[in-house]
Structure formats: C-alpha cells, structure tokens
Amino acid sequence: MTHHTLPLPEFSHERVEVLTGRRSGLFIAVALHSSVLGSALGGARLWTYPHWSDALGDALRLSAAMTLKNATAGLHAGGGKAVIGLELGTVLDAERRRDAFLDLGDAVESFGGLYRTAEDVGSTTEDMAVVSERTAHVVGLPDAVGGSGEPAGPTSLGVYESLRAVLERVTGTPDVAGRRITISGLGQVGGRLAVRLSAEGAVLTVTDVNPARKHLASELGAKWVEPGTEHLVPADVFVPAGIGGLLTDDVIDALDTSAVCGPANNPLASHSGADRLAARGILYAPDFVVNAGGVIYLDHEAKKLGTRAEIMDRVAQIGDTVRAILADAAERDITPLAAAEELAAARLRAGAVPAEELSLS
C-alpha cells in the first residue's frame, strides 16, 4: 500500500481491534465506538484503500456515525463498524473472500457480543452467512437460512419518508410528483429510491460512477448526467446515495438545490459543511437520521420485535424523526445536524431509551 490520504479522526472509541486475517492475510479492523445503549450494531465494509490507515480511519469514522445513527433512531444499540481493507488492485477469488469473512467472524466473536456485524458496502448477505460460521453475533443473514435478508429495502423506505418530510418543509407539501430530484449513486438504495420516485412522477436526474447503471436511467425515463456534474443540475432535492465525502466546499458552493437528503454515509467532506449549506439557504437532513432504516430493521428483526410489517411501519417513522429535527433546528436557529447530534447526545447521556419510544406503533 502507498501513503495514506486522510487524517485519522478523533479517537473516542471503547475498543478497536486491528489484525491481519489468519486465513486471508487481509487487513481487518473492528471498531466498537459505544455500547452505552446496548450491543453495538454496524455493518462490515469490504473496500479498496490506498493505505491501511485509510481503512482504519474509515472504521473509526463509520463506527462513530453508527453511534449517532442508532441513538437518534431510538434503538437499544450502540455503534460499531468493521472494515476489510484491500490493497489497490486486489481481486479476491471465491476462496480468499470466504477466508476473509471467516477471519472477520473470529474478530467479531472476540468482542463477546458487544458488537454485532451485518452487510455493508462491498459485502452481501451470503458473506454474513460465512461470518455466522464463526460467530452468532451477525444479523441480516439470507432469507434462505431464516435470516432477515437484504436491508437496502428498509433503508430506501426510510430515505423516501425523509425526503417527503424535507419536501414538506421546503415546498409545503410532501408530494414528490413533479419535483426535480437528483440522485447521485444508483446502488442498492439509490436504485430502489429512483424506481419509487419515478413511479410517483418525480422529475429525475441520476448518475453513478458505474456507467452500467445508465440502463436504469433509460428504463425510468430519467436524465443521466456525467458523475461530478450532477450537483450543477437545478433540483428541489439533491440525494447523495453513493460514497461519502461528496459534499466538499466547492460542491456545496456550486450546488443548485433547495435541500439535501440522502442515504450516503458521511456525505459532508467536513463537519463545517452543515454550516456552509445553511449559509446558502440549503436545508440539510443529516445522513445518520435519513439512512437508519436498514439498522432499525436489522435490530428489530434480530430481537424479534414485531412482524415484518410492524417493523417496516417503525422504519417509516424516520420521516417523523426528520420532521421533529428540522422543526427543532428552525425554532432554535441551529443546523439540523446540530439538532440531530444533540438528540443523540441526550439519549446517550440518559444511557437507555425509554421503552415507549421503541414501541412498534
């Protein structure tokens, strides 16, 4: 690996394990940020990094974001994340991939239940089935083995309800028909969202770093633009749905939209981006509130808290959480990010979430 590119974030974690997989020889980091609200829950990312410290930094940042996400979602769950880091140019064959997830299973097991893993960017429900051969502390196993399956559907539902809450705030109505919506990233979540918004009559502009996703744009009658130009297209809502860090100062300064609301983790390149968006009069719905559908679903499924229909109703309530945060921010003249972080901090100080807030109403 070459030089690292990103500074490491502040260290506020309970425990971090960094190891070389015994079978795979790959870099693995498991970061437990907080177990104050319960056993931590956060996915396992399989990704390519310029340097191992970038992979570690990703695990540290993402696990801290999971603490915020799970706290604002009202879950009895702390924050954690796992990262399997690949050197540039590494291609895993089936055997080495299996070895990597067996190694991850051993690492997760060493936390004794304080951290539960799940699929994430680059990993699948099938990979989680491999993890489950080494530890019971894994959620989101394939439907075929009685697991809860792919969490992208619930995540997409949460983003959709958040988007409606944001539209209501900036236009006076939550209806998406006729609204100009730009989606940057057509992966599992962005793609599902695009299909739903198109069916409801939104005017879509889409892009993805993978040109093969262009076929979805033509199927939906959406306008396709080159990656890196999508923020220049006039929109009512801009939806970051790809990799993090998209909203740099330069992008924010050129962004032509009334609001930002999307599932990408850590879309702000720097924390101050929230103030920069506010200064431009752009409403920002914090990512860790908007994208919590998957983790709410996985946590409730794993704990058998209701039927699938009841759990999906619980996921849909993310829209109400977004409404409350946006109203609180407006009333106190602070950014929605600050309001959401305060909500998370209050729940962490309380140390446990009242049962009535978890009810599947």
Short mmCIF file of C-alpha atoms in Angstrom, two decimals:
data_model
loop_
_atom_site.label_atom_id
_atom_site.label_comp_id
_atom_site.label_asym_id
_atom_site.label_seq_id
_atom_site.Cartn_x
_atom_site.Cartn_y
_atom_site.Cartn_z
CA MET A 1 0.00 0.00 0.00
CA THR A 2 1.14 3.58 -0.69
CA HIS A 3 0.86 6.68 1.51
CA HIS A 4 -2.36 7.35 3.39
CA THR A 5 -4.56 10.20 2.22
CA LEU A 6 -6.96 11.05 5.05
CA PRO A 7 -6.16 12.22 8.58
CA LEU A 8 -7.35 9.85 11.29
CA PRO A 9 -10.43 11.12 13.15
CA GLU A 10 -10.58 11.87 16.86
CA PHE A 11 -10.34 8.68 18.91
CA SER A 12 -13.39 8.32 21.19
CA HIS A 13 -13.83 4.56 20.91
CA GLU A 14 -14.28 1.90 23.58
CA ARG A 15 -12.21 -0.70 21.77
CA VAL A 16 -10.67 -1.23 18.34
CA GLU A 17 -9.13 -4.46 17.04
CA VAL A 18 -6.77 -4.24 14.07
CA LEU A 19 -5.44 -7.52 12.71
CA THR A 20 -4.16 -9.44 9.74
CA GLY A 21 -6.62 -12.20 8.85
CA ARG A 22 -5.11 -15.59 9.81
CA ARG A 23 -6.52 -17.25 6.67
CA SER A 24 -6.86 -14.39 4.20
CA GLY A 25 -3.83 -12.27 5.07
CA LEU A 26 -6.06 -9.20 4.70
CA PHE A 27 -6.24 -6.08 6.87
CA ILE A 28 -9.26 -6.20 9.19
CA ALA A 29 -10.41 -3.53 11.65
CA VAL A 30 -13.33 -3.88 14.04
CA ALA A 31 -14.20 -0.63 15.82
CA LEU A 32 -16.53 -0.59 18.83
CA HIS A 33 -17.34 3.07 19.34
CA SER A 34 -20.01 2.83 22.05
CA SER A 35 -22.02 0.17 23.85
CA VAL A 36 -23.73 2.65 26.19
CA LEU A 37 -27.17 1.96 24.67
CA GLY A 38 -26.56 -1.77 24.18
CA SER A 39 -24.67 -4.20 21.97
CA ALA A 40 -23.23 -2.19 19.07
CA LEU A 41 -24.62 -2.76 15.58
CA GLY A 42 -22.96 -1.74 12.33
CA GLY A 43 -22.04 -3.35 9.03
CA ALA A 44 -18.85 -4.87 7.63
CA ARG A 45 -17.38 -2.96 4.69
CA LEU A 46 -15.18 -4.62 2.07
CA TRP A 47 -13.36 -1.88 0.20
CA THR A 48 -10.11 -0.89 -1.51
CA TYR A 49 -7.92 1.74 0.19
CA PRO A 50 -4.64 3.45 -0.74
CA HIS A 51 -3.18 2.64 2.71
CA TRP A 52 -4.18 0.54 5.70
CA SER A 53 -4.58 3.69 7.82
CA ASP A 54 -7.33 4.83 5.44
CA ALA A 55 -9.18 1.59 6.13
CA LEU A 56 -8.70 2.12 9.87
CA GLY A 57 -9.86 5.73 9.58
CA ASP A 58 -12.98 4.60 7.74
CA ALA A 59 -13.78 2.10 10.52
CA LEU A 60 -13.29 4.81 13.19
CA ARG A 61 -15.44 7.40 11.38
CA LEU A 62 -18.19 4.96 10.39
CA SER A 63 -18.45 3.40 13.86
CA ALA A 64 -18.81 6.84 15.48
CA ALA A 65 -21.53 7.65 12.93
CA MET A 66 -23.31 4.39 13.86
CA THR A 67 -23.49 5.53 17.49
CA LEU A 68 -25.25 8.70 16.31
CA LYS A 69 -27.47 6.74 13.93
CA ASN A 70 -28.59 4.14 16.45
CA ALA A 71 -29.12 6.73 19.20
CA THR A 72 -31.23 9.10 17.07
CA ALA A 73 -33.21 6.09 15.80
CA GLY A 74 -34.14 5.25 19.39
CA LEU A 75 -32.54 1.81 19.35
CA HIS A 76 -31.17 -0.15 22.29
CA ALA A 77 -27.96 -0.44 20.28
CA GLY A 78 -24.52 1.11 20.34
CA GLY A 79 -22.26 1.97 17.40
CA GLY A 80 -19.64 -0.18 15.73
CA LYS A 81 -18.23 -1.00 12.30
CA ALA A 82 -15.92 -3.48 10.64
CA VAL A 83 -13.70 -2.88 7.61
CA ILE A 84 -11.85 -5.42 5.48
CA GLY A 85 -9.29 -3.35 3.61
CA LEU A 86 -7.96 -4.38 0.22
CA GLU A 87 -4.77 -3.01 -1.32
CA LEU A 88 -5.20 -1.23 -4.65
CA GLY A 89 -5.61 -3.73 -7.48
CA THR A 90 -6.52 -6.65 -5.21
CA VAL A 91 -9.10 -9.02 -6.70
CA LEU A 92 -10.50 -11.64 -4.32
CA ASP A 93 -11.26 -15.09 -5.65
CA ALA A 94 -14.11 -17.01 -4.02
CA GLU A 95 -11.83 -18.93 -1.66
CA ARG A 96 -9.96 -15.89 -0.35
CA ARG A 97 -13.21 -13.95 0.01
CA ARG A 98 -14.63 -16.78 2.11
CA ASP A 99 -11.43 -16.80 4.20
CA ALA A 100 -11.75 -13.03 4.74
CA PHE A 101 -15.26 -13.36 6.20
CA LEU A 102 -14.24 -16.35 8.36
CA ASP A 103 -11.44 -14.13 9.71
CA LEU A 104 -13.96 -11.35 10.30
CA GLY A 105 -16.20 -13.80 12.16
CA ASP A 106 -13.35 -14.66 14.53
CA ALA A 107 -12.66 -10.95 15.12
CA VAL A 108 -16.34 -10.22 15.84
CA GLU A 109 -16.51 -13.21 18.19
CA SER A 110 -13.61 -11.79 20.22
CA PHE A 111 -15.89 -8.90 21.29
CA GLY A 112 -18.11 -11.35 23.18
CA GLY A 113 -21.38 -9.95 21.85
CA LEU A 114 -20.64 -6.25 22.37
CA TYR A 115 -20.51 -5.82 18.58
CA ARG A 116 -22.92 -7.31 16.02
CA THR A 117 -22.00 -7.12 12.35
CA ALA A 118 -24.10 -7.04 9.16
CA GLU A 119 -23.62 -6.47 5.44
CA ASP A 120 -22.42 -3.11 4.21
CA VAL A 121 -20.76 -1.62 1.12
CA GLY A 122 -18.96 -4.41 -0.71
CA SER A 123 -20.36 -7.26 1.39
CA THR A 124 -23.50 -9.37 0.99
CA THR A 125 -25.98 -11.43 2.98
CA GLU A 126 -24.11 -14.51 1.69
CA ASP A 127 -20.89 -13.15 3.21
CA MET A 128 -22.75 -12.78 6.51
CA ALA A 129 -23.68 -16.46 6.31
CA VAL A 130 -19.93 -17.20 6.21
CA VAL A 131 -19.37 -14.90 9.22
CA SER A 132 -22.09 -16.85 11.08
CA GLU A 133 -19.95 -20.00 10.86
CA ARG A 134 -17.55 -18.35 13.34
CA THR A 135 -19.86 -16.17 15.48
CA ALA A 136 -23.53 -15.81 16.39
CA HIS A 137 -23.14 -12.01 16.57
CA VAL A 138 -24.22 -11.29 13.00
CA VAL A 139 -27.54 -10.04 11.62
CA GLY A 140 -29.01 -9.79 8.12
CA LEU A 141 -28.43 -13.42 7.12
CA PRO A 142 -30.02 -14.59 3.84
CA ASP A 143 -33.78 -15.23 3.84
CA ALA A 144 -32.98 -18.79 2.71
CA VAL A 145 -31.50 -19.61 6.11
CA GLY A 146 -34.26 -17.86 8.06
CA GLY A 147 -32.43 -14.54 8.30
CA SER A 148 -33.78 -11.04 7.79
CA GLY A 149 -32.25 -10.66 4.33
CA GLU A 150 -31.07 -7.57 2.48
CA PRO A 151 -31.56 -4.27 4.42
CA ALA A 152 -31.50 -1.99 1.35
CA GLY A 153 -35.31 -2.07 1.03
CA PRO A 154 -35.91 -0.74 4.57
CA THR A 155 -33.09 1.80 4.14
CA SER A 156 -34.71 3.02 0.93
CA LEU A 157 -38.11 3.34 2.66
CA GLY A 158 -36.55 5.48 5.40
CA VAL A 159 -34.90 7.74 2.80
CA TYR A 160 -38.22 8.06 0.93
CA GLU A 161 -40.08 9.11 4.11
CA SER A 162 -37.26 11.52 4.99
CA LEU A 163 -37.42 13.02 1.50
CA ARG A 164 -41.17 13.61 1.91
CA ALA A 165 -40.53 15.34 5.25
CA VAL A 166 -37.89 17.56 3.64
CA LEU A 167 -40.15 18.41 0.68
CA GLU A 168 -42.92 19.35 3.10
CA ARG A 169 -40.51 21.74 4.82
CA VAL A 170 -39.26 23.43 1.62
CA THR A 171 -42.40 23.30 -0.57
CA GLY A 172 -45.32 22.99 1.86
CA THR A 173 -46.34 19.54 0.60
CA PRO A 174 -44.68 16.10 0.88
CA ASP A 175 -45.82 15.04 -2.61
CA VAL A 176 -42.96 14.07 -4.94
CA ALA A 177 -44.95 14.34 -8.19
CA GLY A 178 -43.38 16.99 -10.43
CA ARG A 179 -40.48 17.63 -8.05
CA ARG A 180 -36.99 17.78 -9.52
CA ILE A 181 -34.87 15.25 -7.67
CA THR A 182 -31.21 14.44 -8.40
CA ILE A 183 -29.86 11.09 -7.20
CA SER A 184 -26.07 10.69 -7.10
CA GLY A 185 -25.44 6.95 -6.88
CA LEU A 186 -27.73 4.17 -8.15
CA GLY A 187 -26.66 1.31 -5.91
CA GLN A 188 -28.95 -0.90 -3.83
CA VAL A 189 -30.59 2.04 -2.04
CA GLY A 190 -30.33 4.81 -4.64
CA GLY A 191 -31.65 2.49 -7.36
CA ARG A 192 -34.68 1.43 -5.31
CA LEU A 193 -35.41 5.05 -4.44
CA ALA A 194 -35.19 6.10 -8.10
CA VAL A 195 -37.71 3.43 -9.11
CA ARG A 196 -40.19 4.57 -6.44
CA LEU A 197 -39.80 8.28 -7.10
CA SER A 198 -40.15 7.74 -10.85
CA ALA A 199 -43.37 5.77 -10.32
CA GLU A 200 -44.74 8.70 -8.30
CA GLY A 201 -44.00 11.23 -11.02
CA ALA A 202 -40.78 12.87 -9.85
CA VAL A 203 -38.59 14.53 -12.48
CA LEU A 204 -35.36 12.61 -12.02
CA THR A 205 -31.73 13.37 -12.82
CA VAL A 206 -29.38 10.50 -11.97
CA THR A 207 -25.76 9.43 -12.18
CA ASP A 208 -23.41 6.72 -10.95
CA VAL A 209 -19.68 6.09 -11.23
CA ASN A 210 -20.63 2.76 -12.82
CA PRO A 211 -21.76 3.53 -16.41
CA ALA A 212 -23.65 0.20 -16.49
CA ARG A 213 -26.27 1.85 -14.27
CA LYS A 214 -27.21 4.08 -17.22
CA HIS A 215 -29.71 1.40 -18.29
CA LEU A 216 -31.79 2.11 -15.17
CA ALA A 217 -31.95 5.80 -16.11
CA SER A 218 -33.31 4.96 -19.57
CA GLU A 219 -35.80 2.44 -18.11
CA LEU A 220 -37.15 5.14 -15.78
CA GLY A 221 -37.04 7.96 -18.32
CA ALA A 222 -34.61 9.80 -16.04
CA LYS A 223 -31.98 12.24 -17.28
CA TRP A 224 -28.45 10.80 -16.98
CA VAL A 225 -25.54 13.20 -16.36
CA GLU A 226 -21.81 12.56 -16.05
CA PRO A 227 -20.59 11.87 -12.49
CA GLY A 228 -19.19 15.04 -10.96
CA THR A 229 -21.66 17.34 -12.73
CA GLU A 230 -24.89 16.25 -11.04
CA HIS A 231 -24.76 18.97 -8.35
CA LEU A 232 -24.97 21.65 -11.04
CA VAL A 233 -28.42 20.48 -12.22
CA PRO A 234 -31.24 22.58 -10.69
CA ALA A 235 -33.16 20.43 -8.19
CA ASP A 236 -35.66 20.65 -5.37
CA VAL A 237 -33.77 17.91 -3.51
CA PHE A 238 -30.25 16.60 -4.05
CA VAL A 239 -29.84 12.97 -2.92
CA PRO A 240 -26.28 11.78 -2.19
CA ALA A 241 -26.59 7.99 -2.43
CA GLY A 242 -23.03 6.90 -3.24
CA ILE A 243 -19.75 7.01 -1.38
CA GLY A 244 -19.10 9.54 1.42
CA GLY A 245 -17.36 12.90 1.24
CA LEU A 246 -19.19 14.09 -1.91
CA LEU A 247 -20.17 17.46 -0.44
CA THR A 248 -16.86 19.33 -0.45
CA ASP A 249 -16.78 23.11 -0.01
CA ASP A 250 -16.52 23.56 -3.79
CA VAL A 251 -19.51 21.28 -4.45
CA ILE A 252 -21.59 22.98 -1.75
CA ASP A 253 -20.79 26.42 -3.20
CA ALA A 254 -21.96 25.31 -6.67
CA LEU A 255 -24.88 23.13 -5.52
CA ASP A 256 -28.16 24.15 -7.20
CA THR A 257 -30.83 22.78 -4.85
CA SER A 258 -33.25 23.69 -2.06
CA ALA A 259 -32.38 20.69 0.10
CA VAL A 260 -30.01 17.74 0.58
CA CYS A 261 -31.42 14.42 1.79
CA GLY A 262 -29.83 11.06 1.05
CA PRO A 263 -28.56 7.71 2.29
CA ALA A 264 -24.79 8.13 1.71
CA ASN A 265 -22.82 7.80 4.96
CA ASN A 266 -20.82 10.92 5.88
CA PRO A 267 -21.68 12.88 2.68
CA LEU A 268 -20.20 16.08 4.16
CA ALA A 269 -16.46 16.20 3.41
CA SER A 270 -16.08 18.22 6.61
CA HIS A 271 -18.38 18.83 9.57
CA SER A 272 -18.45 22.56 8.78
CA GLY A 273 -20.26 21.69 5.54
CA ALA A 274 -23.52 21.79 7.51
CA ASP A 275 -22.97 25.49 8.30
CA ARG A 276 -21.91 26.15 4.72
CA LEU A 277 -25.15 24.60 3.41
CA ALA A 278 -27.20 26.62 5.93
CA ALA A 279 -25.45 29.84 4.88
CA ARG A 280 -26.57 29.14 1.30
CA GLY A 281 -30.14 28.51 2.46
CA ILE A 282 -29.97 24.79 1.61
CA LEU A 283 -31.83 22.52 4.04
CA TYR A 284 -29.73 19.53 5.12
CA ALA A 285 -31.27 16.36 6.54
CA PRO A 286 -28.49 14.56 8.47
CA ASP A 287 -27.42 11.30 6.83
CA PHE A 288 -27.39 9.23 10.02
CA VAL A 289 -31.07 10.02 10.62
CA VAL A 290 -32.15 9.59 6.99
CA ASN A 291 -30.36 6.28 6.36
CA ALA A 292 -31.24 4.47 9.62
CA GLY A 293 -33.95 2.27 8.04
CA GLY A 294 -31.65 -0.69 7.50
CA VAL A 295 -30.26 -0.70 11.01
CA ILE A 296 -33.72 -0.26 12.60
CA TYR A 297 -34.93 -3.19 10.51
CA LEU A 298 -31.95 -5.44 11.31
CA ASP A 299 -32.03 -4.63 15.04
CA HIS A 300 -35.78 -5.25 15.35
CA GLU A 301 -35.63 -8.41 13.22
CA ALA A 302 -32.74 -9.84 15.25
CA LYS A 303 -34.59 -9.15 18.52
CA LYS A 304 -37.93 -10.34 17.10
CA LEU A 305 -39.59 -7.01 17.92
CA GLY A 306 -42.74 -7.36 15.84
CA THR A 307 -43.77 -8.72 12.46
CA ARG A 308 -42.02 -7.54 9.28
CA ALA A 309 -44.99 -5.26 8.53
CA GLU A 310 -44.78 -3.71 12.02
CA ILE A 311 -41.04 -3.26 11.69
CA MET A 312 -41.47 -1.53 8.32
CA ASP A 313 -44.02 0.80 9.95
CA ARG A 314 -41.36 1.56 12.56
CA VAL A 315 -38.87 2.31 9.75
CA ALA A 316 -41.37 4.67 8.11
CA GLN A 317 -41.44 6.73 11.33
CA ILE A 318 -38.00 8.06 10.34
CA GLY A 319 -39.97 10.71 8.45
CA ASP A 320 -41.42 11.93 11.74
CA THR A 321 -37.95 12.00 13.33
CA VAL A 322 -36.71 14.15 10.44
CA ARG A 323 -39.72 16.48 10.81
CA ALA A 324 -39.02 16.88 14.53
CA ILE A 325 -35.31 17.58 13.97
CA LEU A 326 -35.98 20.13 11.19
CA ALA A 327 -38.60 21.89 13.35
CA ASP A 328 -36.27 21.97 16.36
CA ALA A 329 -33.42 23.34 14.24
CA ALA A 330 -35.62 26.08 12.75
CA GLU A 331 -37.04 27.06 16.13
CA ARG A 332 -33.61 27.38 17.74
CA ASP A 333 -31.83 28.72 14.64
CA ILE A 334 -29.25 25.92 14.60
CA THR A 335 -28.38 23.48 11.82
CA PRO A 336 -30.36 20.24 11.56
CA LEU A 337 -27.02 18.44 12.02
CA ALA A 338 -26.51 20.17 15.39
CA ALA A 339 -30.11 19.36 16.40
CA ALA A 340 -29.65 15.68 15.47
CA GLU A 341 -26.32 15.43 17.30
CA GLU A 342 -27.91 16.95 20.40
CA LEU A 343 -30.74 14.40 20.24
CA ALA A 344 -28.18 11.58 20.06
CA ALA A 345 -26.12 13.06 22.90
CA ALA A 346 -29.21 13.36 25.11
CA ARG A 347 -30.08 9.71 24.55
CA LEU A 348 -26.51 8.61 25.24
CA ARG A 349 -26.46 10.65 28.48
CA ALA A 350 -29.71 9.00 29.53
CA GLY A 351 -27.95 5.68 28.97
CA ALA A 352 -31.04 3.84 27.81
CA VAL A 353 -34.01 4.56 25.60
CA PRO A 354 -37.46 4.60 27.25
CA ALA A 355 -39.49 1.57 26.21
CA GLU A 356 -42.37 3.72 24.95
CA GLU A 357 -40.10 5.27 22.33
CA LEU A 358 -39.37 1.81 21.00
CA SER A 359 -42.99 0.72 20.75
CA LEU A 360 -43.99 -0.50 17.30
CA SER A 361 -46.94 1.80 16.99
#
